[in-house]
Tab-separated table of C-alpha atoms in Angstrom:
chain	number	residue	atom	x	y	z
A	1	MET	CA	27.706	-8.046	19.904
A	2	GLY	CA	24.058	-8.000	20.912
A	3	ARG	CA	23.563	-4.484	19.591
A	4	VAL	CA	25.184	-5.378	16.260
A	5	LYS	CA	22.873	-8.365	15.936
A	6	MET	CA	19.900	-6.131	16.741
A	7	LEU	CA	20.867	-3.613	14.044
A	8	LYS	CA	21.516	-6.213	11.345
A	9	PRO	CA	17.882	-6.631	10.147
A	10	PHE	CA	17.522	-2.836	9.945
A	11	ALA	CA	20.738	-2.503	7.943
A	12	VAL	CA	19.696	-5.302	5.575
A	13	ARG	CA	16.228	-3.787	5.099
A	14	PHE	CA	17.724	-0.336	4.519
A	15	ALA	CA	20.230	-1.545	1.924
A	16	ALA	CA	17.606	-3.643	0.131
A	17	LEU	CA	15.027	-0.849	-0.093
A	18	ILE	CA	17.542	1.792	-1.177
A	19	ALA	CA	18.614	-0.571	-3.965
A	20	VAL	CA	14.969	-1.118	-4.955
A	21	PHE	CA	14.261	2.613	-4.926
A	22	PHE	CA	17.329	3.447	-7.002
A	23	LEU	CA	16.855	0.658	-9.558
A	24	SER	CA	13.111	1.181	-9.957
A	25	MET	CA	13.641	4.874	-10.704
A	26	ALA	CA	16.370	4.084	-13.233
A	27	LEU	CA	14.194	1.454	-14.929
A	28	VAL	CA	11.169	3.705	-15.439
A	29	TYR	CA	13.441	6.338	-16.945
A	30	CYS	CA	14.388	3.774	-19.575
A	31	ILE	CA	10.900	4.319	-21.011
A	32	PRO	CA	11.457	6.461	-24.132
A	33	ALA	CA	10.200	10.021	-23.816
A	34	SER	CA	8.471	9.635	-27.185
A	35	TRP	CA	6.086	7.102	-25.602
A	36	ILE	CA	4.700	9.633	-23.128
A	37	GLU	CA	5.181	13.058	-24.754
A	38	LYS	CA	1.667	13.249	-26.185
A	39	ASN	CA	-0.086	12.352	-22.911
A	40	VAL	CA	2.197	14.634	-20.886
A	41	ALA	CA	1.472	17.593	-23.166
A	42	ALA	CA	-2.291	16.962	-23.065
A	43	SER	CA	-2.225	16.581	-19.257
A	44	VAL	CA	-0.221	19.773	-18.720
A	45	GLU	CA	-2.618	21.672	-20.980
A	46	ILE	CA	-5.572	20.480	-18.882
A	47	MET	CA	-3.889	21.511	-15.622
A	48	GLU	CA	-2.885	24.909	-16.981
A	49	GLY	CA	-6.565	25.497	-17.699
A	50	GLU	CA	-7.410	24.644	-14.085
A	51	GLY	CA	-4.926	27.149	-12.629
A	52	ASP	CA	-2.136	26.479	-10.153
A	53	TYR	CA	-4.189	26.616	-6.957
A	54	PRO	CA	-7.914	26.318	-7.684
A	55	MET	CA	-10.195	26.516	-4.651
A	56	TYR	CA	-13.209	24.226	-4.578
A	57	PHE	CA	-16.366	23.625	-2.536
A	58	PHE	CA	-15.830	25.504	0.751
A	59	TYR	CA	-13.723	28.400	-0.589
A	60	ARG	CA	-11.306	28.254	2.312
A	61	HIS	CA	-7.639	27.363	2.377
A	62	SER	CA	-8.558	23.803	3.331
A	63	SER	CA	-10.105	23.334	-0.113
A	64	ILE	CA	-7.175	24.342	-2.327
A	65	MET	CA	-6.141	21.811	-4.972
A	66	ASP	CA	-2.382	21.716	-5.547
A	67	VAL	CA	-2.471	21.593	-9.343
A	68	HIS	CA	0.886	23.415	-9.380
A	69	THR	CA	2.699	20.405	-7.884
A	70	ASP	CA	0.712	17.903	-9.953
A	71	LYS	CA	1.772	19.799	-13.084
A	72	LEU	CA	5.381	19.781	-11.850
A	73	MET	CA	5.128	16.008	-11.423
A	74	TYR	CA	3.987	15.655	-15.030
A	75	GLU	CA	6.586	18.048	-16.423
A	76	SER	CA	9.264	16.042	-14.589
A	77	LEU	CA	8.301	12.923	-16.546
A	78	ILE	CA	10.275	14.235	-19.528
A	79	GLN	CA	13.880	15.061	-18.727
A	80	ASN	CA	14.977	18.525	-19.877
A	81	ARG	CA	18.590	17.456	-20.431
A	82	ASP	CA	18.852	15.096	-23.409
A	83	TYR	CA	22.451	14.139	-22.656
A	84	TYR	CA	21.534	12.515	-19.321
A	85	ASN	CA	21.437	8.722	-19.222
A	86	PRO	CA	18.525	7.005	-17.374
A	87	ILE	CA	20.434	6.905	-14.079
A	88	GLN	CA	21.321	10.601	-14.176
A	89	ALA	CA	17.803	11.524	-15.279
A	90	SER	CA	16.196	9.465	-12.492
A	91	VAL	CA	18.400	11.084	-9.840
A	92	SER	CA	18.118	14.643	-11.148
A	93	VAL	CA	14.403	14.713	-12.076
A	94	ASN	CA	14.842	18.041	-13.869
A	95	GLN	CA	17.276	19.497	-11.323
A	96	TYR	CA	15.055	18.631	-8.358
A	97	PRO	CA	17.299	15.991	-6.747
A	98	ARG	CA	16.622	16.473	-3.055
A	99	TYR	CA	13.492	14.275	-3.218
A	100	TRP	CA	13.308	10.693	-4.454
A	101	HIS	CA	10.214	11.384	-6.623
A	102	GLY	CA	9.052	7.814	-6.159
A	103	TYR	CA	5.701	8.647	-7.742
A	104	GLN	CA	7.552	8.394	-11.069
A	105	VAL	CA	7.668	4.611	-10.659
A	106	VAL	CA	3.884	4.569	-10.999
A	107	LEU	CA	3.142	7.720	-12.982
A	108	ARG	CA	5.618	7.224	-15.825
A	109	PRO	CA	4.303	3.779	-16.889
A	110	LEU	CA	0.689	4.940	-16.492
A	111	THR	CA	1.343	7.955	-18.701
A	112	VAL	CA	2.239	5.652	-21.587
A	113	PHE	CA	-1.489	4.828	-21.734
A	114	PHE	CA	-3.378	7.541	-19.808
A	115	GLN	CA	-3.725	11.285	-19.388
A	116	VAL	CA	-4.153	13.082	-16.071
A	117	GLN	CA	-7.966	12.767	-15.956
A	118	GLU	CA	-7.733	8.985	-16.156
A	119	VAL	CA	-4.836	8.787	-13.690
A	120	ARG	CA	-6.826	10.863	-11.201
A	121	TYR	CA	-9.803	8.567	-11.640
A	122	LEU	CA	-7.680	5.458	-11.025
A	123	GLY	CA	-6.129	7.165	-8.007
A	124	MET	CA	-9.565	8.011	-6.633
A	125	LEU	CA	-10.663	4.375	-6.966
A	126	ALA	CA	-7.497	3.158	-5.246
A	127	PHE	CA	-7.942	5.756	-2.490
A	128	HIS	CA	-11.475	4.682	-1.597
A	129	LEU	CA	-10.864	0.950	-1.991
A	130	LEU	CA	-7.819	1.043	0.298
A	131	LEU	CA	-9.549	3.348	2.780
A	132	PHE	CA	-12.555	1.091	3.243
A	133	TRP	CA	-10.484	-2.083	3.147
A	134	SER	CA	-8.257	-0.764	5.939
A	135	ALA	CA	-11.356	0.440	7.849
A	136	TRP	CA	-12.939	-3.014	7.508
A	137	LEU	CA	-9.763	-4.644	8.815
A	138	LEU	CA	-9.706	-2.195	11.745
A	139	ALA	CA	-13.325	-3.015	12.578
A	140	LYS	CA	-12.591	-6.740	12.349
A	141	ARG	CA	-9.339	-6.578	14.360
A	142	THR	CA	-10.605	-4.186	17.059
A	143	ARG	CA	-14.241	-3.019	16.994
A	144	PRO	CA	-16.585	-1.294	14.503
A	145	ALA	CA	-16.618	1.975	16.488
A	146	ASN	CA	-12.886	2.384	15.902
A	147	ALA	CA	-13.374	2.041	12.154
A	148	VAL	CA	-16.003	4.791	12.294
A	149	LEU	CA	-13.547	7.076	14.112
A	150	TYR	CA	-10.882	6.211	11.540
A	151	VAL	CA	-13.067	7.061	8.532
A	152	LEU	CA	-14.310	10.223	10.254
A	153	THR	CA	-10.718	11.281	10.861
A	154	ILE	CA	-9.748	10.819	7.212
A	155	ALA	CA	-12.875	12.681	6.088
A	156	THR	CA	-11.836	15.819	8.010
A	157	GLY	CA	-8.820	16.091	5.699
A	158	ASN	CA	-11.151	17.115	2.844
A	159	ILE	CA	-11.462	13.691	1.305
A	160	ALA	CA	-12.932	15.072	-1.925
A	161	LEU	CA	-9.609	16.695	-2.860
A	162	SER	CA	-7.284	14.237	-1.149
A	163	ALA	CA	-8.573	11.445	-3.377
A	164	VAL	CA	-7.895	13.204	-6.714
A	165	CYS	CA	-4.877	15.468	-6.174
A	166	LEU	CA	-1.832	13.337	-7.033
A	167	GLN	CA	0.386	15.036	-4.466
A	168	PHE	CA	-2.190	14.687	-1.691
A	169	MET	CA	-3.191	11.090	-2.365
A	170	ASN	CA	0.326	9.590	-2.221
A	171	THR	CA	0.676	9.769	1.544
A	172	PHE	CA	-2.895	8.620	2.116
A	173	LEU	CA	-2.388	5.554	-0.071
A	174	ILE	CA	0.726	4.685	1.943
A	175	LEU	CA	-1.235	5.198	5.176
A	176	PHE	CA	-4.084	2.918	4.067
A	177	ALA	CA	-1.672	0.234	2.852
A	178	THR	CA	0.235	0.510	6.139
A	179	MET	CA	-2.946	0.016	8.148
A	180	ALA	CA	-3.983	-2.946	5.995
A	181	VAL	CA	-0.628	-4.717	6.312
A	182	LEU	CA	-0.355	-3.969	10.022
A	183	LEU	CA	-3.836	-5.226	10.900
A	184	SER	CA	-3.743	-8.313	8.695
A	185	ARG	CA	-0.265	-9.416	9.819
A	186	TYR	CA	-0.362	-8.226	13.424
A	187	GLU	CA	0.321	-11.625	14.980
A	188	LYS	CA	3.328	-12.262	12.741
A	189	PHE	CA	4.866	-8.888	13.614
A	190	LYS	CA	4.298	-9.590	17.307
A	191	GLU	CA	6.070	-12.950	17.134
A	192	ARG	CA	9.244	-11.537	15.590
A	193	ALA	CA	11.977	-9.764	17.514
A	194	TYR	CA	11.822	-6.060	16.663
A	195	GLY	CA	8.920	-6.864	14.328
A	196	PHE	CA	6.996	-3.634	14.871
A	197	SER	CA	10.118	-1.459	14.954
A	198	LEU	CA	11.306	-2.926	11.665
A	199	PHE	CA	7.828	-2.408	10.225
A	200	PHE	CA	7.755	1.292	11.147
A	201	PHE	CA	11.323	1.685	9.898
A	202	THR	CA	10.138	0.337	6.532
A	203	VAL	CA	7.087	2.605	6.472
A	204	GLY	CA	9.289	5.640	7.119
A	205	MET	CA	11.509	4.666	4.196
A	206	VAL	CA	8.618	4.066	1.791
A	207	GLU	CA	6.936	7.323	2.800
A	208	ASN	CA	10.127	9.271	2.135
A	209	PHE	CA	10.474	7.623	-1.282
A	210	PHE	CA	7.072	8.961	-2.384
A	211	ASP	CA	6.778	12.018	-0.135
A	212	PHE	CA	6.917	15.703	-1.065
A	213	LEU	CA	7.061	16.729	2.627
A	214	THR	CA	3.267	16.908	2.615
A	215	TYR	CA	2.027	15.404	5.894
A	216	PRO	CA	4.205	12.294	6.345
A	217	ILE	CA	3.581	12.065	10.084
A	218	ILE	CA	0.146	10.504	9.479
A	219	THR	CA	1.838	7.307	8.266
A	220	LEU	CA	3.350	6.980	11.750
A	221	GLY	CA	0.757	8.495	14.057
A	222	ILE	CA	-2.489	6.847	12.923
A	223	PRO	CA	-1.145	3.243	12.744
A	224	LEU	CA	0.667	3.757	16.049
A	225	VAL	CA	-2.528	4.880	17.811
A	226	ALA	CA	-4.338	1.793	16.488
A	227	LEU	CA	-1.533	-0.410	17.788
A	228	LEU	CA	-1.590	1.234	21.217
A	229	TRP	CA	-5.329	0.492	21.444
A	230	ILE	CA	-4.706	-3.181	20.651
A	231	LYS	CA	-1.858	-3.453	23.136
A	232	ALA	CA	-3.805	-1.720	25.932
A	233	ARG	CA	-7.121	-3.500	25.402
A	234	GLU	CA	-6.142	-6.968	24.187
A	235	GLU	CA	-2.690	-7.520	25.628
A	236	GLN	CA	-3.291	-5.594	28.872
A	237	ALA	CA	-0.127	-3.549	28.364
A	238	ASP	CA	0.541	-0.989	31.090
A	239	LEU	CA	1.693	2.640	30.794
A	240	ARG	CA	5.391	1.783	30.830
A	241	GLU	CA	5.063	-0.864	28.119
A	242	ASN	CA	3.033	1.335	25.812
A	243	LEU	CA	5.255	4.354	26.387
A	244	LEU	CA	8.359	2.340	25.550
A	245	PHE	CA	6.602	0.886	22.498
A	246	THR	CA	5.680	4.403	21.343
A	247	VAL	CA	9.261	5.642	21.646
A	248	LYS	CA	10.736	2.623	19.834
A	249	SER	CA	8.234	2.772	16.982
A	250	SER	CA	8.594	6.538	16.574
A	251	VAL	CA	12.396	6.425	16.556
A	252	ALA	CA	12.328	3.569	14.021
A	253	TRP	CA	10.001	5.483	11.681
A	254	GLY	CA	12.030	8.676	12.084
A	255	LEU	CA	15.296	6.912	11.309
A	256	GLY	CA	13.815	5.217	8.255
A	257	TYR	CA	12.467	8.532	6.972
A	258	ALA	CA	15.631	10.559	7.673
A	259	LEU	CA	18.192	7.984	6.494
A	260	THR	CA	16.322	7.470	3.224
A	261	TRP	CA	16.502	11.203	2.597
A	262	ILE	CA	20.230	11.286	3.440
A	263	ALA	CA	20.799	8.322	1.116
A	264	LYS	CA	19.153	10.241	-1.733
A	265	TRP	CA	21.401	13.234	-1.128
A	266	GLY	CA	24.435	10.929	-1.146
A	267	ILE	CA	23.362	9.244	-4.392
A	268	ALA	CA	22.712	12.626	-6.024
A	269	THR	CA	26.188	13.782	-5.007
A	270	VAL	CA	27.864	10.687	-6.477
A	271	VAL	CA	25.866	10.694	-9.715
A	272	LEU	CA	25.489	14.428	-10.382
A	273	GLY	CA	28.351	16.089	-8.520
A	274	VAL	CA	29.118	17.873	-5.250
A	275	ARG	CA	27.348	21.076	-6.310
A	276	TYR	CA	23.987	19.307	-5.905
A	277	PHE	CA	24.856	18.405	-2.318
A	278	TRP	CA	25.544	22.020	-1.346
A	279	ARG	CA	22.446	23.169	-3.187
A	280	THR	CA	20.408	20.671	-1.181
A	281	MET	CA	22.027	21.732	2.087
A	282	SER	CA	21.086	25.360	1.405
A	283	VAL	CA	17.449	24.303	0.984
A	284	VAL	CA	17.601	22.251	4.209
A	285	GLN	CA	18.977	25.278	6.055
A	286	TYR	CA	16.201	27.451	4.622
A	287	ARG	CA	13.524	24.958	5.707
A	288	LEU	CA	14.901	24.775	9.250
A	289	GLU	CA	15.794	28.450	9.787
A	290	GLY	CA	13.602	30.422	7.371
A	291	SER	CA	14.896	33.582	5.694
A	292	ALA	CA	14.764	37.357	6.029
A	293	GLU	CA	11.822	37.453	3.612
A	294	GLU	CA	10.042	34.556	5.329
A	295	PRO	CA	11.076	34.542	9.013
A	296	LEU	CA	9.922	31.648	11.151
A	297	ASP	CA	6.777	32.093	13.222
A	298	ARG	CA	6.315	28.756	14.918
A	299	ILE	CA	3.260	29.659	16.969
A	300	GLY	CA	1.759	31.364	13.939
A	301	THR	CA	2.400	28.199	11.929
A	302	ILE	CA	0.371	26.118	14.374
A	303	ARG	CA	-2.397	28.688	14.336
A	304	LYS	CA	-2.535	28.800	10.515
A	305	ASN	CA	-2.650	25.014	10.236
A	306	LEU	CA	-5.343	24.767	12.898
A	307	LYS	CA	-7.468	27.426	11.196
A	308	ALA	CA	-7.171	25.657	7.844
A	309	TRP	CA	-8.210	22.352	9.410
A	310	LEU	CA	-11.197	23.926	11.173
A	311	ASN	CA	-12.237	25.666	7.930
A	312	VAL	CA	-11.958	29.130	9.517
A	313	GLN	CA	-11.845	32.197	7.254
A	314	ASP	CA	-8.532	33.940	6.614
A	315	ASP	CA	-9.348	36.723	9.063
A	316	GLY	CA	-11.203	34.462	11.468
A	317	LEU	CA	-9.967	34.236	15.025
A	318	ILE	CA	-9.354	31.181	17.131
A	319	SER	CA	-9.239	31.657	20.849
A	320	TRP	CA	-6.953	28.964	22.226
A	321	SER	CA	-8.620	29.204	25.616
A	322	LYS	CA	-12.045	28.592	24.095
A	323	VAL	CA	-10.830	25.595	22.094
A	324	ALA	CA	-9.182	24.089	25.151
A	325	LEU	CA	-12.276	24.744	27.267
A	326	VAL	CA	-14.616	23.066	24.760
A	327	VAL	CA	-12.393	19.984	24.507
A	328	LEU	CA	-12.122	19.775	28.297
A	329	VAL	CA	-15.876	20.087	28.823
A	330	ILE	CA	-16.630	17.410	26.217
A	331	ALA	CA	-14.095	15.053	27.789
A	332	LEU	CA	-15.455	15.631	31.305
A	333	VAL	CA	-19.049	15.111	30.211
A	334	LEU	CA	-18.200	11.839	28.503
A	335	ILE	CA	-16.241	10.645	31.500
A	336	LEU	CA	-18.992	11.536	33.962
A	337	VAL	CA	-21.732	9.994	31.831
A	338	ARG	CA	-20.033	6.682	31.186
A	339	LYS	CA	-17.364	6.681	33.887
A	340	VAL	CA	-13.726	5.933	33.366
A	341	ARG	CA	-12.589	2.364	33.183
A	342	ASP	CA	-10.054	1.249	35.797
A	343	LEU	CA	-7.118	3.617	36.230
A	344	ARG	CA	-4.519	1.119	35.042
A	345	ALA	CA	-6.291	0.650	31.714
A	346	ALA	CA	-6.759	4.415	31.366
A	347	ALA	CA	-3.067	5.061	32.118
A	348	ALA	CA	-2.019	2.548	29.451
A	349	CYS	CA	-3.822	4.684	26.874
A	350	LEU	CA	-2.010	7.912	27.774
A	351	PRO	CA	0.663	7.412	25.073
A	352	MET	CA	-2.135	7.950	22.535
A	353	LEU	CA	-2.241	11.569	23.692
A	354	LEU	CA	1.529	11.800	23.272
A	355	VAL	CA	1.176	10.627	19.670
A	356	ALA	CA	-1.665	13.140	19.203
A	357	LEU	CA	0.918	15.899	19.778
A	358	TYR	CA	3.179	14.719	16.938
A	359	PRO	CA	1.699	17.057	14.288
A	360	TYR	CA	2.482	20.097	16.435
A	361	VAL	CA	6.029	18.887	17.049
A	362	TRP	CA	6.330	18.499	13.277
A	363	TYR	CA	5.090	22.071	12.755
A	364	LEU	CA	7.632	23.396	15.240
A	365	VAL	CA	10.540	21.557	13.590
A	366	MET	CA	9.464	22.003	9.952
A	367	SER	CA	8.002	25.428	10.601
A	368	ASN	CA	9.129	27.100	7.378
A	369	HIS	CA	7.512	24.511	5.121
A	370	SER	CA	4.404	24.218	7.309
A	371	GLN	CA	3.773	27.968	7.487
A	372	ILE	CA	4.089	28.404	3.716
A	373	HIS	CA	2.087	25.322	2.756
A	374	TYR	CA	-0.341	25.253	5.679
A	375	TRP	CA	-3.235	24.857	3.245
A	376	TYR	CA	-2.288	21.202	2.879
A	377	THR	CA	0.080	20.471	5.806
A	378	TYR	CA	-2.937	20.979	8.101
A	379	ARG	CA	-3.839	17.368	7.335
A	380	ALA	CA	-1.071	16.223	9.693
A	381	GLN	CA	-3.542	17.063	12.478
A	382	LEU	CA	-5.567	13.995	11.571
A	383	VAL	CA	-3.176	12.251	13.945
A	384	ALA	CA	-4.303	14.575	16.761
A	385	LEU	CA	-7.977	13.875	16.075
A	386	PHE	CA	-7.581	10.108	15.796
A	387	GLY	CA	-5.379	9.961	18.888
A	388	GLY	CA	-7.808	12.056	20.937
A	389	LEU	CA	-10.906	10.138	19.836
A	390	MET	CA	-9.306	6.744	20.367
A	391	PHE	CA	-8.093	7.797	23.820
A	392	LEU	CA	-11.563	8.911	24.898
A	393	GLY	CA	-13.105	5.748	23.501
A	394	SER	CA	-10.533	3.611	25.290
A	395	ILE	CA	-10.832	5.043	28.780
A	396	LEU	CA	-14.631	4.903	28.962
A	397	ARG	CA	-16.379	1.899	30.389
A	398	GLU	CA	-18.330	-0.038	27.805
A	399	ARG	CA	-21.927	-0.965	28.313
A	400	LYS	CA	-22.551	-4.573	29.127
A	401	ARG	CA	-24.676	-6.309	26.588
A	402	THR	CA	-27.764	-7.959	27.997
A	403	PRO	CA	-28.626	-11.352	26.530
A	404	SER	CA	-31.674	-11.322	24.307
A	405	ALA	CA	-34.735	-13.073	25.581
C-alpha cells in the first residue's frame, strides 16, 4: 500500500503531462496551413541558401550549425497529407512519429507572424535572458563563484551557435528554466515528500517532449550537481545521503524521459496504425545496435565527442594518458595550495564526480546516434565539466575573510 501511495503523484503527473502534450500538439495543428505557408516558404528559402551544415567561426566540427534539422522543423509545419485531421497530423508530423516534436507548440504559432530570422532572434534573446537569470539565481542561492563556473560551462558548448540554432537551443532553454525553477523553489521541493524526484521526473518528460536526442542529459546532470552542492554545503549531507539522492533523482529523470517516449509510440500506434510502431522499433534497434554500414565503435564515439568539444582538428590526436595526467596535476596543485576541507565534507561531494560521468554513459548506450552526430552531441560533456569544477570548488577550504578596519 505504501508503494502504491508513493507512485500515485508520479502517475498523476505522467497522465496530466501526456494529456497536455497530446492536446497542445493537436491544437496548434488546428492553425490553417494557409496562415503560415508564406513564412514557411520564405524561411526554407533562407535556410537552403545557408546550406545544410554551414561551419562558422572556428572551422571545426564544434562550430557546425544544424540548418538541416532546422529546415526539417520548418517543413514539418505544413502537413504533406491533406486528408489527415489535426490529431493525425500532430502525431505523424510528416511521417516522423517517433518524436513528440514539441517545438511545434511554439514554432507553429510564431510562424503565423514571423520568419526564421525573427524566430532565431527571439530565441537568442530568450536564451541569454534565461541563462543569466538562472546564473543570478545560482549566485544568490549558493555563491557567485558557482555562477561563474556555470556560465563558463555553458560557454564551452559554443554559445554563439547554441543560441540561434533552433534544434540546439531547445534543450538549453529547458536547462535554464529547470535551474531557475529549482533554485527559486528549492525550499518548497524540500518540504514535499518525493519533491525532488517528482521534479526530475517532470523535467525528463518535458525534455523528451521537445528533444531531438540532442544532448538531453544536461537537463539532469547540471541541475543535479547544483543540488548536490547545496545538500553537501548547506544541509551537511554525507556521502550516503548524497549518493542515494543522486540515484533517486537520476532514476526519476530517466523514467520520465523513457516513459514519455514510449507513450508517444503508443499514441502513434493507436492513431496511425501498427505499421508505425514496427517502423519505430526498427529505428530503435538501429540506434542501439548500429548497422553493417555504420557499426558501433563506442570508444571511438567518446573520442570523437571529446575531440569536438576540445576543438581539435579532424586528424588531431588526443592522448588519453596526457589528458588524465593534466587533470590530475591541476587537481593536486589546487588541493595542495588550498588544502582539502574535512574528509567528511569532501566525501559528500563525490557523487558530483559520478554525475560527471553521465555523458560518457550516454555515449556508450546511445553510441550510434552519438558517433554520427558527435558534432553536436559533444555538448553533453558540459555535465562533466560542471561536475568536475563544482567538485574541486567544494572540497577546497575557503579563505577566511578578515574584517575590514
